[in-house]
Coordinates of N, CA and C and ligand atoms in Angstrom, one line a residue:
X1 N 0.8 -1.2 0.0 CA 0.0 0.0 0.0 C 0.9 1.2 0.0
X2 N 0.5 2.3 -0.8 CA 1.4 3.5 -0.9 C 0.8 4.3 0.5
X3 N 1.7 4.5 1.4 CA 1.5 5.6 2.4 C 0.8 6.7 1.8
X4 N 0.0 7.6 2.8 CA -0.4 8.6 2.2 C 0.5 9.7 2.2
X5 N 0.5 10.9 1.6 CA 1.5 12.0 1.7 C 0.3 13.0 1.9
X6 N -0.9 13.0 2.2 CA -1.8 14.0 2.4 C -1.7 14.7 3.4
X7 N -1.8 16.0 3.5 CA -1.5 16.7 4.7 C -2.6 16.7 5.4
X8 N -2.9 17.0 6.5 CA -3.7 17.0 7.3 C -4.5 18.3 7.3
X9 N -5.8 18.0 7.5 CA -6.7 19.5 7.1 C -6.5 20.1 8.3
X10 N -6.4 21.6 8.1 CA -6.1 22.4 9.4 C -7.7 22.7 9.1
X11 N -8.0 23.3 10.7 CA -9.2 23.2 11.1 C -9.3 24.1 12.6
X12 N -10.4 25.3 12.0 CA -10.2 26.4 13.0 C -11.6 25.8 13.8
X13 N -11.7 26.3 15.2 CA -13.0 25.6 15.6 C -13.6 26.9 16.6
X14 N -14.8 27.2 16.5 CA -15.5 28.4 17.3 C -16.5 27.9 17.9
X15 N -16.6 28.2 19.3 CA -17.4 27.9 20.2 C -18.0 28.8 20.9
X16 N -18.7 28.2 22.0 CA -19.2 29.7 23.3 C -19.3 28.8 24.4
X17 N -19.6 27.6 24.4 CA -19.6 26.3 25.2 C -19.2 25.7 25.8
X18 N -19.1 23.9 26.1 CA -18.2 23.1 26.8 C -18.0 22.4 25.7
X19 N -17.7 22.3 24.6 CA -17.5 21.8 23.6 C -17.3 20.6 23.4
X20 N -18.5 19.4 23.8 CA -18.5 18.4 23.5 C -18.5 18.0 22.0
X21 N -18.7 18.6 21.4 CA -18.9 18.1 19.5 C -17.0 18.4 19.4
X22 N -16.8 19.5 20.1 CA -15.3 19.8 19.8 C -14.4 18.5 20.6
X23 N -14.9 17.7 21.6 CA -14.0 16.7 22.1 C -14.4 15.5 21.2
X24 N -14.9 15.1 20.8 CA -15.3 14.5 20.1 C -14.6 14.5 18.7
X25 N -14.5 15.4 18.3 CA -13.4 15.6 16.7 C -12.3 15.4 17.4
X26 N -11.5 15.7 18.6 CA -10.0 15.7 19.2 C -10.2 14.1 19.3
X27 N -10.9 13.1 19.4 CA -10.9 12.2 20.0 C -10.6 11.2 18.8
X28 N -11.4 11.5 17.6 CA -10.8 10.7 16.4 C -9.7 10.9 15.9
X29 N -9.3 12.3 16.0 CA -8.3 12.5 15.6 C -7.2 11.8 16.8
X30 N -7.2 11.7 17.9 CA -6.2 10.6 18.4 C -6.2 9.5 18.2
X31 N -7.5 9.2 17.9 CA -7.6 7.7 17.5 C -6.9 7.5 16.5
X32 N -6.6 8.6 15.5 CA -5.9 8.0 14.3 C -6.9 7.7 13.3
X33 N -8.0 8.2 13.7 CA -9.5 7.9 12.3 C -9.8 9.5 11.8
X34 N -9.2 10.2 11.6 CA -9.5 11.7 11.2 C -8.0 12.2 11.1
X35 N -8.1 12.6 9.7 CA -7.0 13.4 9.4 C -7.5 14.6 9.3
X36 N -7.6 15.2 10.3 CA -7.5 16.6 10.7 C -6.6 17.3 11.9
X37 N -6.2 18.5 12.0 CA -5.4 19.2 12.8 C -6.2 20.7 13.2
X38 N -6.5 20.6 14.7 CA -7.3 22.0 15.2 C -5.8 22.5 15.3
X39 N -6.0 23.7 14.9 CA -4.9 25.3 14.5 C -5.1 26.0 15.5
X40 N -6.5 26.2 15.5 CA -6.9 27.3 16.7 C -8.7 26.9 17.1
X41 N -8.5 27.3 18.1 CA -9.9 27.6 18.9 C -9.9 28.7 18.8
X42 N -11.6 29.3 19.1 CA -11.5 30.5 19.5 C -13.4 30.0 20.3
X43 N -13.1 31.1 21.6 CA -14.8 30.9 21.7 C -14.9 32.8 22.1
X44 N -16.5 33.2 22.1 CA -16.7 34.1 22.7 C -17.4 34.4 24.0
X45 N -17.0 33.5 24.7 CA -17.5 33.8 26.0 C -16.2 33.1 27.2
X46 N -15.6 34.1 27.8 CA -14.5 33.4 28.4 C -15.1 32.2 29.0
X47 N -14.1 31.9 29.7 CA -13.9 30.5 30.6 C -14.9 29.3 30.3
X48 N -15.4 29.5 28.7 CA -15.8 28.6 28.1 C -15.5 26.8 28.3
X49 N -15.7 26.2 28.1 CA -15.0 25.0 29.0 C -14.1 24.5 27.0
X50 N -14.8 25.2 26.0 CA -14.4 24.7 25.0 C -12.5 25.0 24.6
X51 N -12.6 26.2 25.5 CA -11.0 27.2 25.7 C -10.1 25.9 26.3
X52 N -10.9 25.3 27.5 CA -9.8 24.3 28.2 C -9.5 23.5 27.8
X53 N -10.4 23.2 26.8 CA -10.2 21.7 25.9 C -8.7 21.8 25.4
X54 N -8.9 22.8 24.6 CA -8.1 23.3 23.4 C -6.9 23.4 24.5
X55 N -6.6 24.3 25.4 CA -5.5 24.4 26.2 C -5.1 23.0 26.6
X56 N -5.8 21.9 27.1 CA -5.4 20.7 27.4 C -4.5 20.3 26.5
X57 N -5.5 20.6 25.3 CA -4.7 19.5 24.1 C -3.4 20.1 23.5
X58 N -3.2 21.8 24.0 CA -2.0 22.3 23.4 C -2.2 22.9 21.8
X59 N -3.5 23.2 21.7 CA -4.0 23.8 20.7 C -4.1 25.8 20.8
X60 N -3.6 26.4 20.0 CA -4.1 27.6 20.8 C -5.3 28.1 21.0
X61 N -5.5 28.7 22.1 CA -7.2 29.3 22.3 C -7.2 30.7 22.4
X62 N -8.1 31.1 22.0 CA -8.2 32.6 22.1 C -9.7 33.2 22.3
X63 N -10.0 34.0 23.3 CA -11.4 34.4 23.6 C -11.5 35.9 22.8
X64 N -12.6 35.5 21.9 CA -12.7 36.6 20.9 C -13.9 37.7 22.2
X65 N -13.6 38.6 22.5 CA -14.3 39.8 23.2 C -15.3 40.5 22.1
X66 N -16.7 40.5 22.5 CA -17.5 41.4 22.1 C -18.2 42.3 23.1
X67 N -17.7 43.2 23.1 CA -18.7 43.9 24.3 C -20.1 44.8 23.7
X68 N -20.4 44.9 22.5 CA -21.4 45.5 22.0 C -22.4 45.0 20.9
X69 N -22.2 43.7 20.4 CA -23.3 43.4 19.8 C -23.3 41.7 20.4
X70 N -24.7 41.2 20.4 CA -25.5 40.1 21.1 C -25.4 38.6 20.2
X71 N -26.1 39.3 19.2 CA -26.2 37.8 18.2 C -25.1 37.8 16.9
X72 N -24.4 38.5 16.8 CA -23.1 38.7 15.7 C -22.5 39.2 16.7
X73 N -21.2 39.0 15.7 CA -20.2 39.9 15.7 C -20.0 41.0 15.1
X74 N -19.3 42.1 15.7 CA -18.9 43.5 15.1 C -18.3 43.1 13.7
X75 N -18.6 43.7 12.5 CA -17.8 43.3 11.7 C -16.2 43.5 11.7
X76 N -15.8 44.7 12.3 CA -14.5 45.1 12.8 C -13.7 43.7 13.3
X77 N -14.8 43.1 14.3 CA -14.1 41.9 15.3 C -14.1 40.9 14.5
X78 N -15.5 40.4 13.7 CA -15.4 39.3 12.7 C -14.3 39.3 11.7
X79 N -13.9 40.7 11.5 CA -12.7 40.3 10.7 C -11.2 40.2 11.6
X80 N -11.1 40.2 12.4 CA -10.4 40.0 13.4 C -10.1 38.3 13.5
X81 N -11.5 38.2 13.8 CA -11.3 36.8 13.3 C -11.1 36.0 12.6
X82 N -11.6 36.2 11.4 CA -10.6 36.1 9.8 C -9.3 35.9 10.1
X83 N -8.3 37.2 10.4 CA -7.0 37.3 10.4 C -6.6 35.8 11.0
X84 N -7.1 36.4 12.3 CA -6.4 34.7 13.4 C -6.7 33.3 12.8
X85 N -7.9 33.3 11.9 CA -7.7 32.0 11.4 C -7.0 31.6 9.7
X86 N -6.9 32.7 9.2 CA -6.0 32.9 8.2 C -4.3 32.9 8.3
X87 N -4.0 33.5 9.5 CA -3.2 33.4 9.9 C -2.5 31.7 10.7
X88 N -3.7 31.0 11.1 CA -2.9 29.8 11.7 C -3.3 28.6 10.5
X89 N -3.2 29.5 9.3 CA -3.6 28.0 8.1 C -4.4 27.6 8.1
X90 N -5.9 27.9 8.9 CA -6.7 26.8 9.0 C -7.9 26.9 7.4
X91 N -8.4 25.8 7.2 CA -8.9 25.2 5.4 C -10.5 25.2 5.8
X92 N -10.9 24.8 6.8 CA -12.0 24.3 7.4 C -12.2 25.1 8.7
X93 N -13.9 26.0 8.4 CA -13.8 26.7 9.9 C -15.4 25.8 10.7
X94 N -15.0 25.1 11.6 CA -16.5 24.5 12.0 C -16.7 25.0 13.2
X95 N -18.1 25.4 13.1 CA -18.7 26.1 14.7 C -19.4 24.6 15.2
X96 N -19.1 25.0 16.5 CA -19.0 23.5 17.6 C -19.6 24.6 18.8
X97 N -20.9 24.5 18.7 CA -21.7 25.5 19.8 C -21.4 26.5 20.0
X98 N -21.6 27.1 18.9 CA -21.1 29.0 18.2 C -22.2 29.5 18.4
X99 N -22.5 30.5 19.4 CA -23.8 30.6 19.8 C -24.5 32.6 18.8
X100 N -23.5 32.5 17.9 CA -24.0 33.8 17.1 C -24.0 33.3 15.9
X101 N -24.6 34.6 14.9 CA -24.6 34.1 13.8 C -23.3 34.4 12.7
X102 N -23.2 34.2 11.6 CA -21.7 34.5 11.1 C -22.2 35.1 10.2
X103 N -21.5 35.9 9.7 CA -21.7 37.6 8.8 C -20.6 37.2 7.6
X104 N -20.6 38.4 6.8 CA -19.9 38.1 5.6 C -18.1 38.2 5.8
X105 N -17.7 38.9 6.5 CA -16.4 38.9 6.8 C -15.8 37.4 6.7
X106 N -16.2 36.2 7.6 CA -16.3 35.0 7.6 C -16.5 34.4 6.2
X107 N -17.5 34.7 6.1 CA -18.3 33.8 4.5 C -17.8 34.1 3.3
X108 N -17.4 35.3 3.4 CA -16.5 35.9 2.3 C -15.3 35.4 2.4
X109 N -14.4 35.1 3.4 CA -12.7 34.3 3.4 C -12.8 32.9 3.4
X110 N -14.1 32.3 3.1 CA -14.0 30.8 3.6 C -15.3 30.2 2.9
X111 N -15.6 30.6 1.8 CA -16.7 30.2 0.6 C -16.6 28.9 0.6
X112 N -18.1 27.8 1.3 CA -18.3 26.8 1.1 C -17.6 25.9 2.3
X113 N -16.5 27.0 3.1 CA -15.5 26.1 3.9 C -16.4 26.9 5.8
X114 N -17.3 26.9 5.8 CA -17.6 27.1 7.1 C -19.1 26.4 7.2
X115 N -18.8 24.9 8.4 CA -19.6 24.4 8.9 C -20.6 24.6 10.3
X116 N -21.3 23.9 10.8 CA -22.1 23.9 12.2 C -23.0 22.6 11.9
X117 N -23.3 22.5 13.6 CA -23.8 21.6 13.9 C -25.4 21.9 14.5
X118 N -26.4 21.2 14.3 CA -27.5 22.0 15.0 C -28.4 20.9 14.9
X119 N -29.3 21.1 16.4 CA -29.4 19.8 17.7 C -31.3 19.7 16.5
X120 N -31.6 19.6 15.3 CA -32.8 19.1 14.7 C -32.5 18.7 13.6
X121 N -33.9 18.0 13.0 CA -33.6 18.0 11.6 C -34.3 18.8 11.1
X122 N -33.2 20.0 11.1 CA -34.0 21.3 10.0 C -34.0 20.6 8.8
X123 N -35.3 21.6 7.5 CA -35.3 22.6 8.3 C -36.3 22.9 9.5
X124 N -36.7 21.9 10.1 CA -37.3 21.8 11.4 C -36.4 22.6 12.6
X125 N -37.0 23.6 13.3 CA -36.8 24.0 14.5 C -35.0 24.8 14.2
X126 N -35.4 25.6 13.6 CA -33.7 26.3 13.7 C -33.8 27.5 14.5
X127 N -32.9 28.1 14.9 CA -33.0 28.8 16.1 C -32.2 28.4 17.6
X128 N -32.6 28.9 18.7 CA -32.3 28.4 19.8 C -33.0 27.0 20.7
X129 N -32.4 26.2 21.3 CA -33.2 25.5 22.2 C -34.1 24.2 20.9
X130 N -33.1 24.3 20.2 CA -34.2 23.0 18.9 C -34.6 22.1 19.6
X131 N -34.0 21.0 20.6 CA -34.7 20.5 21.2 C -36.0 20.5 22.2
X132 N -35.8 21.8 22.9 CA -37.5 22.4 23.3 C -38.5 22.7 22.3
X133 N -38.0 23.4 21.6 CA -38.8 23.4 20.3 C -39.5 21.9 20.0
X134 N -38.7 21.1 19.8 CA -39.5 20.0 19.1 C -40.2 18.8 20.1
X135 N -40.2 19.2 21.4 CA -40.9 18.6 22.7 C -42.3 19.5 22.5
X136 N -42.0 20.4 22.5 CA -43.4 21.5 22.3 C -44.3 21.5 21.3
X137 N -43.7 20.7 20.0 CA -44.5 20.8 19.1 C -45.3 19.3 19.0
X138 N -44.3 18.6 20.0 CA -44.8 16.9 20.1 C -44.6 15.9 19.1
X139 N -43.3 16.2 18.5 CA -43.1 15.4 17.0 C -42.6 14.2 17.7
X140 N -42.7 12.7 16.7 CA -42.3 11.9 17.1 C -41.0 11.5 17.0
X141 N -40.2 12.3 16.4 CA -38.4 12.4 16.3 C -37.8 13.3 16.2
X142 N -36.2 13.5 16.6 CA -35.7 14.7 16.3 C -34.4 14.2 15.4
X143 N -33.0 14.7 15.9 CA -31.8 14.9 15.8 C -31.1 15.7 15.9
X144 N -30.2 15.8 14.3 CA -29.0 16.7 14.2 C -28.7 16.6 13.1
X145 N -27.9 18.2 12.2 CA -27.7 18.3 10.8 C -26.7 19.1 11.1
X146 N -25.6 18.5 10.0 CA -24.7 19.2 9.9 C -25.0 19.9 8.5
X147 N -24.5 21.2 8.4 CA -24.7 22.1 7.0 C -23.8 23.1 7.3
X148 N -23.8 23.6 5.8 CA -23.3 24.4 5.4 C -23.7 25.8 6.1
X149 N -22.4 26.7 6.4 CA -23.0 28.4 7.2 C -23.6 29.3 6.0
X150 N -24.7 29.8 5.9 CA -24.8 30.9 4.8 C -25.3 32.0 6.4
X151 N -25.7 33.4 5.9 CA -25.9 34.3 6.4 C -27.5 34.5 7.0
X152 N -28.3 33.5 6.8 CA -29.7 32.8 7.5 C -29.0 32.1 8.6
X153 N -30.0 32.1 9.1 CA -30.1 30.8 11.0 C -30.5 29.6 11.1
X154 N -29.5 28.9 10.7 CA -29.3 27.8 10.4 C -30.3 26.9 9.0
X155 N -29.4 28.0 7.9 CA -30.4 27.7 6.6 C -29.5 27.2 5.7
X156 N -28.2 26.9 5.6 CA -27.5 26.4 4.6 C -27.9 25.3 4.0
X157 N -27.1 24.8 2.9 CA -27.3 23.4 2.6 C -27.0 22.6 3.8
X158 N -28.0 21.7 3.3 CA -27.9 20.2 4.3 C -26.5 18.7 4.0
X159 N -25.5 18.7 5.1 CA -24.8 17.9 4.5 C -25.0 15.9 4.8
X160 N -25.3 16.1 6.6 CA -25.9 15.4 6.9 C -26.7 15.6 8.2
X161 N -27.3 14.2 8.4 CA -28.5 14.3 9.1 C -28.5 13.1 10.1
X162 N -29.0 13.0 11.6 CA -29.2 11.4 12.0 C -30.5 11.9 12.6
X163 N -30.9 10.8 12.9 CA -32.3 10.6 13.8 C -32.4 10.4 15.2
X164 N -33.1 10.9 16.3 CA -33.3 10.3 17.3 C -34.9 9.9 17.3
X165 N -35.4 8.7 18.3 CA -36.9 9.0 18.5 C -37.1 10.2 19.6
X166 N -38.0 11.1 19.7 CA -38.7 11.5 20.9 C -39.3 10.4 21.8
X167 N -39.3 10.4 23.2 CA -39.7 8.6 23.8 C -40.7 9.3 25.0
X168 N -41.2 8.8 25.3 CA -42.5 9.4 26.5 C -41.6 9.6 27.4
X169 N -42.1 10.8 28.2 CA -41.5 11.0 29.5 C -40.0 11.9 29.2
X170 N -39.6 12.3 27.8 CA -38.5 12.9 27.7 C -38.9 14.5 28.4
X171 N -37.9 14.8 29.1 CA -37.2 16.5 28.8 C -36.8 17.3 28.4
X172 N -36.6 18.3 28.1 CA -35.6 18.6 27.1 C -34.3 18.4 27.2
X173 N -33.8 17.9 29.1 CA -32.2 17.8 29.2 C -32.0 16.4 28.6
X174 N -32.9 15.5 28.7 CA -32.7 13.5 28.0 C -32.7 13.4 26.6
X175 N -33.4 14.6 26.1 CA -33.7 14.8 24.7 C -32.4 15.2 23.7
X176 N -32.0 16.4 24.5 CA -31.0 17.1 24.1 C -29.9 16.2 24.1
X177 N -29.7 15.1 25.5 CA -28.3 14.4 25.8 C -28.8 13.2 24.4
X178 N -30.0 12.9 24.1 CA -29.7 11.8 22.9 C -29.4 12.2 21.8
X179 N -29.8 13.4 21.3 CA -29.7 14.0 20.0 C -27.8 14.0 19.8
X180 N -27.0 14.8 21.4 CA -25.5 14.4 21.5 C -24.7 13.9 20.8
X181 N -25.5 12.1 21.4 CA -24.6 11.0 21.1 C -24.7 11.1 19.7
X182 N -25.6 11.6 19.0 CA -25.6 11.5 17.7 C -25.1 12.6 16.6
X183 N -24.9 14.0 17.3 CA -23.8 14.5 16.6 C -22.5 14.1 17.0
X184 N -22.2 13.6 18.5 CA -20.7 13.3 18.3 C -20.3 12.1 17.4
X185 N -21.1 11.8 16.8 CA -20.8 10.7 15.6 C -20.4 11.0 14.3
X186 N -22.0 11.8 14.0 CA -22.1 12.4 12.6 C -20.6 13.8 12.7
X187 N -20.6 14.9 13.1 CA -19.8 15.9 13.3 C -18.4 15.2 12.7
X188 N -17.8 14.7 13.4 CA -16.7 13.8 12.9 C -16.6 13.4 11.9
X189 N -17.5 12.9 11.1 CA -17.4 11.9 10.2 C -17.8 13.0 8.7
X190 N -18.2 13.7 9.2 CA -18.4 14.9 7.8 C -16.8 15.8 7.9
X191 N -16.4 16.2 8.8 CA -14.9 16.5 8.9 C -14.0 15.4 8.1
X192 N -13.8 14.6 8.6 CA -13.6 13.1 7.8 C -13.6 13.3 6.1
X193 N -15.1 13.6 5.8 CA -15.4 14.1 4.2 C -14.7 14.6 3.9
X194 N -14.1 16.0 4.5 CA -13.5 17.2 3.4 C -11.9 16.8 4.4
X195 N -12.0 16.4 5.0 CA -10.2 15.9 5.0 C -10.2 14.3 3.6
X196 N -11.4 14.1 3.5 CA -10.9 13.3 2.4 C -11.3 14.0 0.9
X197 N -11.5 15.2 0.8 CA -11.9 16.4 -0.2 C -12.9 15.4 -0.8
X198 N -14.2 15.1 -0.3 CA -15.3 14.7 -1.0 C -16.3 15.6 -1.0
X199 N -15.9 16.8 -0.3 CA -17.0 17.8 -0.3 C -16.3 19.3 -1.2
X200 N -16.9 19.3 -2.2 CA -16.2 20.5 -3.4 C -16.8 21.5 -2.6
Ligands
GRF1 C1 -25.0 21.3 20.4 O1 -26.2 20.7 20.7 C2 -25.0 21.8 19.0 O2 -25.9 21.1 18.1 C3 -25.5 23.2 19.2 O3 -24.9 23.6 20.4 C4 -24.6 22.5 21.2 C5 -23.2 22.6 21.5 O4 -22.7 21.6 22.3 N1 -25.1 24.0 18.0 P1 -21.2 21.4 22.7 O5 -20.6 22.8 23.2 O6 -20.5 20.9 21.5 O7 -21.2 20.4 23.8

């Protein structure tokens, strides 16, 4: 078998979280089932638990500061952002419980190359809390979709998708924790994709 000479996709990662979707990509990649390399973190809310990850693993972290707008970023800062992930090589930007929305600064340096993860199967329930959402509306299933970022909430193309059932007696916290186990599967395995360039 010819070894591979493929380099490894660099891979910027933005959070606000405890970034389980983000330990979960660190974890294949030790495993040795993901050829990818996180460059940089970044979250916008300090002492994010997603910051310690990254610090554990020796990844750099950086807490992006907004003091004046809520659901974006300043464009000033968004491109800010840009720089730091332009700057540490990263090919692939995936939001891993990025709790704003992303503007053109972003989408404009990284056409096609900026993912997220989000806890339904939109376009069912996009927005915040998809899992309460979809207890409230009393459907018989939910999950998780990984897509594409466009400049809508959570409206990109669809890359993939898994299922959970909704089960009697759920919560939103039991709901939420099964939908989890099933992005920390899918999440991974679409990174996987474009480290193996199957996604143009
Ligand atoms: C996940 O449910 C994800 O779908 C949503 O935010 C949550 C982040 O969780 N976008 P974590 O920080 O990866 O644990």
């Amino acid at each position: 078998m010819i070894p591979s000479v493929m380099a490894k996709l660099k891979i910027g990662v933005l959070g606000s979280g405890k970034g389980s979707n983000f330990r979960a990509i660190l974890s294949e990649i030790e495993a040795g089932r993901l050829d990818a390399e996180p460059v940089i973190v970044m979250a916008d809310v300090e002492g994010a638990g997603i910051l310690d990850l990254a610090r554990g693993a020796g990844i750099p972290a950086h807490v992006i500061r907004e003091p004046r707008f809520c659901t974006k970023l300043s464009p000033e800062i968004e491109t800010d952002v840009v720089r730091r992930l332009r700057d540490a090589g990263v090919e692939l930007v995936v939001l891993a419980g990025y709790m704003r929305m992303v503007k053109q600064p972003l989408l404009e340096a990284f056409p096609r190359r900026v993912i997220n993860i989000h806890p339904s199967l939109l376009p069912a329930f996009p927005g915040l809390e998809a899992w309460s959402q979809a207890l409230a509306a009393g459907v018989e299933k939910s999950g998780c979709t990984v897509h594409f970022v466009d400049a809508g909430m959570d409206t990109g193309e669809i890359i993939a998708q898994a299922e959970v059932p909704v089960l009697p007696g759920d919560t939103p916290a039991l709901l939420h924790a099964r939908i989890q186990i099933e992005e920390h599967r899918i999440y991974p395995a679409v990174v996987a994709r474009f480290a193996a360039g199957d996604l143009p």
